[in-house]
GROMACS .gro file of N, CA and C in nm:
model
  240
    1UNK      N    1   1.916   3.807  13.954
    1UNK     CA    2   1.934   3.939  13.935
    1UNK      C    3   2.016   3.984  13.905
    2UNK      N    4   2.107   4.016  13.959
    2UNK     CA    5   2.247   4.070  13.984
    2UNK      C    6   2.275   4.074  13.812
    3UNK      N    7   2.275   3.949  13.730
    3UNK     CA    8   2.316   3.951  13.639
    3UNK      C    9   2.259   4.041  13.521
    4UNK      N   10   2.105   4.031  13.563
    4UNK     CA   11   2.024   4.089  13.469
    4UNK      C   12   2.030   4.268  13.490
    5UNK      N   13   2.083   4.314  13.592
    5UNK     CA   14   2.106   4.428  13.621
    5UNK      C   15   2.244   4.468  13.573
    6UNK      N   16   2.358   4.390  13.563
    6UNK     CA   17   2.467   4.372  13.473
    6UNK      C   18   2.448   4.395  13.337
    7UNK      N   19   2.360   4.312  13.279
    7UNK     CA   20   2.352   4.273  13.161
    7UNK      C   21   2.285   4.473  13.113
    8UNK      N   22   2.165   4.504  13.192
    8UNK     CA   23   2.108   4.612  13.105
    8UNK      C   24   2.175   4.722  13.128
    9UNK      N   25   2.257   4.729  13.216
    9UNK     CA   26   2.382   4.848  13.214
    9UNK      C   27   2.457   4.834  13.144
   10UNK      N   28   2.495   4.749  13.095
   10UNK     CA   29   2.601   4.717  12.976
   10UNK      C   30   2.544   4.715  12.830
   11UNK      N   31   2.433   4.737  12.835
   11UNK     CA   32   2.344   4.710  12.730
   11UNK      C   33   2.327   4.870  12.692
   12UNK      N   34   2.286   4.940  12.834
   12UNK     CA   35   2.289   5.127  12.811
   12UNK      C   36   2.371   5.162  12.779
   13UNK      N   37   2.510   5.130  12.831
   13UNK     CA   38   2.653   5.178  12.801
   13UNK      C   39   2.665   5.185  12.620
   14UNK      N   40   2.641   5.034  12.587
   14UNK     CA   41   2.663   5.065  12.463
   14UNK      C   42   2.568   5.172  12.362
   15UNK      N   43   2.442   5.119  12.400
   15UNK     CA   44   2.340   5.267  12.338
   15UNK      C   45   2.354   5.380  12.316
   16UNK      N   46   2.462   5.413  12.426
   16UNK     CA   47   2.482   5.565  12.498
   16UNK      C   48   2.596   5.556  12.350
   17UNK      N   49   2.685   5.518  12.397
   17UNK     CA   50   2.817   5.526  12.266
   17UNK      C   51   2.773   5.526  12.114
   18UNK      N   52   2.655   5.449  12.101
   18UNK     CA   53   2.592   5.459  11.964
   18UNK      C   54   2.546   5.610  11.937
   19UNK      N   55   2.472   5.623  12.033
   19UNK     CA   56   2.442   5.763  12.028
   19UNK      C   57   2.533   5.893  11.987
   20UNK      N   58   2.659   5.865  12.073
   20UNK     CA   59   2.760   5.944  12.061
   20UNK      C   60   2.811   5.966  11.957
   21UNK      N   61   2.814   5.860  11.871
   21UNK     CA   62   2.933   5.811  11.745
   21UNK      C   63   2.796   5.858  11.614
   22UNK      N   64   2.686   5.883  11.618
   22UNK     CA   65   2.611   5.957  11.526
   22UNK      C   66   2.618   6.072  11.486
   23UNK      N   67   2.658   6.088  11.356
   23UNK     CA   68   2.706   6.219  11.294
   23UNK      C   69   2.577   6.296  11.302
   24UNK      N   70   2.461   6.228  11.276
   24UNK     CA   71   2.329   6.340  11.269
   24UNK      C   72   2.263   6.355  11.453
   25UNK      N   73   2.305   6.304  11.506
   25UNK     CA   74   2.238   6.354  11.664
   25UNK      C   75   2.407   6.488  11.644
   26UNK      N   76   2.497   6.435  11.645
   26UNK     CA   77   2.632   6.512  11.673
   26UNK      C   78   2.583   6.675  11.600
   27UNK      N   79   2.564   6.660  11.532
   27UNK     CA   80   2.499   6.799  11.396
   27UNK      C   81   2.396   6.889  11.434
   28UNK      N   82   2.301   6.820  11.469
   28UNK     CA   83   2.167   6.923  11.543
   28UNK      C   84   2.195   6.942  11.701
   29UNK      N   85   2.248   6.851  11.794
   29UNK     CA   86   2.357   6.901  11.895
   29UNK      C   87   2.410   7.007  11.878
   30UNK      N   88   2.533   7.020  11.802
   30UNK     CA   89   2.593   7.155  11.807
   30UNK      C   90   2.548   7.259  11.753
   31UNK      N   91   2.443   7.233  11.701
   31UNK     CA   92   2.393   7.331  11.657
   31UNK      C   93   2.278   7.395  11.775
   32UNK      N   94   2.235   7.344  11.831
   32UNK     CA   95   2.130   7.411  11.933
   32UNK      C   96   2.217   7.417  12.070
   33UNK      N   97   2.356   7.386  12.082
   33UNK     CA   98   2.430   7.436  12.204
   33UNK      C   99   2.483   7.598  12.094
   34UNK      N  100   2.501   7.592  11.979
   34UNK     CA  101   2.533   7.734  11.921
   34UNK      C  102   2.409   7.816  11.937
   35UNK      N  103   2.301   7.762  11.977
   35UNK     CA  104   2.166   7.874  11.989
   35UNK      C  105   2.075   7.868  11.900
   36UNK      N  106   2.067   7.790  11.822
   36UNK     CA  107   2.000   7.716  11.713
   36UNK      C  108   1.848   7.676  11.780
   37UNK      N  109   1.765   7.721  11.834
   37UNK     CA  110   1.663   7.617  11.896
   37UNK      C  111   1.538   7.566  11.783
   38UNK      N  112   1.554   7.587  11.679
   38UNK     CA  113   1.495   7.556  11.581
   38UNK      C  114   1.518   7.389  11.518
   39UNK      N  115   1.643   7.324  11.661
   39UNK     CA  116   1.714   7.246  11.618
   39UNK      C  117   1.627   7.119  11.696
   40UNK      N  118   1.616   7.193  11.794
   40UNK     CA  119   1.563   7.116  11.930
   40UNK      C  120   1.437   7.009  11.880
   41UNK      N  121   1.310   7.029  11.783
   41UNK     CA  122   1.216   6.978  11.727
   41UNK      C  123   1.279   6.852  11.663
   42UNK      N  124   1.356   6.924  11.577
   42UNK     CA  125   1.438   6.858  11.440
   42UNK      C  126   1.517   6.761  11.503
   43UNK      N  127   1.612   6.731  11.610
   43UNK     CA  128   1.676   6.668  11.709
   43UNK      C  129   1.565   6.589  11.753
   44UNK      N  130   1.477   6.585  11.853
   44UNK     CA  131   1.389   6.540  11.917
   44UNK      C  132   1.272   6.412  11.814
   45UNK      N  133   1.260   6.505  11.683
   45UNK     CA  134   1.227   6.408  11.602
   45UNK      C  135   1.261   6.273  11.542
   46UNK      N  136   1.412   6.322  11.507
   46UNK     CA  137   1.559   6.205  11.443
   46UNK      C  138   1.529   6.072  11.595
   47UNK      N  139   1.514   6.145  11.716
   47UNK     CA  140   1.543   6.043  11.807
   47UNK      C  141   1.407   5.962  11.843
   48UNK      N  142   1.271   6.016  11.820
   48UNK     CA  143   1.195   5.925  11.832
   48UNK      C  144   1.170   5.831  11.686
   49UNK      N  145   1.208   5.874  11.545
   49UNK     CA  146   1.190   5.829  11.452
   49UNK      C  147   1.355   5.722  11.408
   50UNK      N  148   1.444   5.726  11.450
   50UNK     CA  149   1.566   5.654  11.446
   50UNK      C  150   1.617   5.570  11.575
   51UNK      N  151   1.580   5.632  11.691
   51UNK     CA  152   1.699   5.561  11.790
   51UNK      C  153   1.545   5.518  11.855
   52UNK      N  154   1.422   5.540  11.877
   52UNK     CA  155   1.341   5.533  12.014
   52UNK      C  156   1.290   5.362  11.949
   53UNK      N  157   1.319   5.302  11.824
   53UNK     CA  158   1.285   5.215  11.763
   53UNK      C  159   1.360   5.081  11.819
   54UNK      N  160   1.492   5.139  11.848
   54UNK     CA  161   1.624   4.999  11.873
   54UNK      C  162   1.572   4.940  11.993
   55UNK      N  163   1.481   4.998  12.063
   55UNK     CA  164   1.509   4.932  12.182
   55UNK      C  165   1.365   4.979  12.219
   56UNK      N  166   1.280   4.803  12.221
   56UNK     CA  167   1.165   4.832  12.321
   56UNK      C  168   1.128   4.865  12.479
   57UNK      N  169   1.299   4.816  12.547
   57UNK     CA  170   1.282   4.837  12.696
   57UNK      C  171   1.263   4.958  12.717
   58UNK      N  172   1.289   5.092  12.615
   58UNK     CA  173   1.309   5.204  12.595
   58UNK      C  174   1.123   5.280  12.614
   59UNK      N  175   1.114   5.388  12.685
   59UNK     CA  176   0.980   5.461  12.643
   59UNK      C  177   1.022   5.620  12.616
   60UNK      N  178   1.169   5.642  12.610
   60UNK     CA  179   1.156   5.742  12.610
   60UNK      C  180   1.322   5.817  12.565
   61UNK      N  181   1.390   5.849  12.541
   61UNK     CA  182   1.502   5.881  12.492
   61UNK      C  183   1.495   6.048  12.495
   62UNK      N  184   1.638   6.101  12.608
   62UNK     CA  185   1.654   6.297  12.600
   62UNK      C  186   1.832   6.256  12.588
   63UNK      N  187   1.870   6.379  12.545
   63UNK     CA  188   1.959   6.432  12.543
   63UNK      C  189   2.016   6.538  12.665
   64UNK      N  190   2.084   6.473  12.777
   64UNK     CA  191   2.115   6.576  12.829
   64UNK      C  192   2.228   6.626  12.832
   65UNK      N  193   2.252   6.770  12.874
   65UNK     CA  194   2.364   6.868  12.864
   65UNK      C  195   2.419   6.881  12.981
   66UNK      N  196   2.556   6.877  13.017
   66UNK     CA  197   2.665   6.849  13.158
   66UNK      C  198   2.568   6.913  13.242
   67UNK      N  199   2.513   7.020  13.228
   67UNK     CA  200   2.474   7.116  13.374
   67UNK      C  201   2.311   7.061  13.348
   68UNK      N  202   2.246   6.934  13.333
   68UNK     CA  203   2.135   6.887  13.343
   68UNK      C  204   2.007   6.873  13.287
   69UNK      N  205   2.033   6.999  13.162
   69UNK     CA  206   1.901   7.036  13.120
   69UNK      C  207   1.906   6.917  12.989
   70UNK      N  208   1.778   6.901  12.990
   70UNK     CA  209   1.732   6.812  12.880
   70UNK      C  210   1.707   6.867  12.729
   71UNK      N  211   1.808   6.845  12.662
   71UNK     CA  212   1.845   6.940  12.514
   71UNK      C  213   1.730   6.915  12.370
   72UNK      N  214   1.697   6.794  12.422
   72UNK     CA  215   1.563   6.730  12.328
   72UNK      C  216   1.584   6.595  12.372
   73UNK      N  217   1.479   6.538  12.337
   73UNK     CA  218   1.385   6.448  12.416
   73UNK      C  219   1.276   6.382  12.301
   74UNK      N  220   1.230   6.243  12.289
   74UNK     CA  221   1.112   6.192  12.270
   74UNK      C  222   0.999   6.245  12.356
   75UNK      N  223   1.000   6.307  12.498
   75UNK     CA  224   0.916   6.296  12.515
   75UNK      C  225   0.893   6.467  12.551
   76UNK      N  226   0.840   6.593  12.447
   76UNK     CA  227   0.857   6.715  12.453
   76UNK      C  228   0.857   6.768  12.572
   77UNK      N  229   0.743   6.699  12.697
   77UNK     CA  230   0.707   6.771  12.829
   77UNK      C  231   0.851   6.752  12.892
   78UNK      N  232   0.970   6.708  12.853
   78UNK     CA  233   1.097   6.672  12.887
   78UNK      C  234   1.183   6.835  12.914
   79UNK      N  235   1.170   6.890  12.774
   79UNK     CA  236   1.284   6.955  12.724
   79UNK      C  237   1.260   7.062  12.804
   80UNK      N  238   1.396   7.095  12.860
   80UNK     CA  239   1.429   7.260  12.892
   80UNK      C  240   1.466   7.232  13.030
   0.00000   0.00000   0.00000
């Protein structure tokens, strides 16, 4: 059981690294952080169409700011 937990954590770490190097995510996130709220929907849709499908064990993807605010998500009710 412990090995499975470590494997899951390692897989999650790689997924985060993948997201952090995605140019489309970085571009849209920069616009959101600069006040362009119209990019929230665009980034959320991008996560849904291009990232959520990469891992069937995930039911939601969210991007969270350093202060804990959900900036974009595949679950619209989580944003804010």
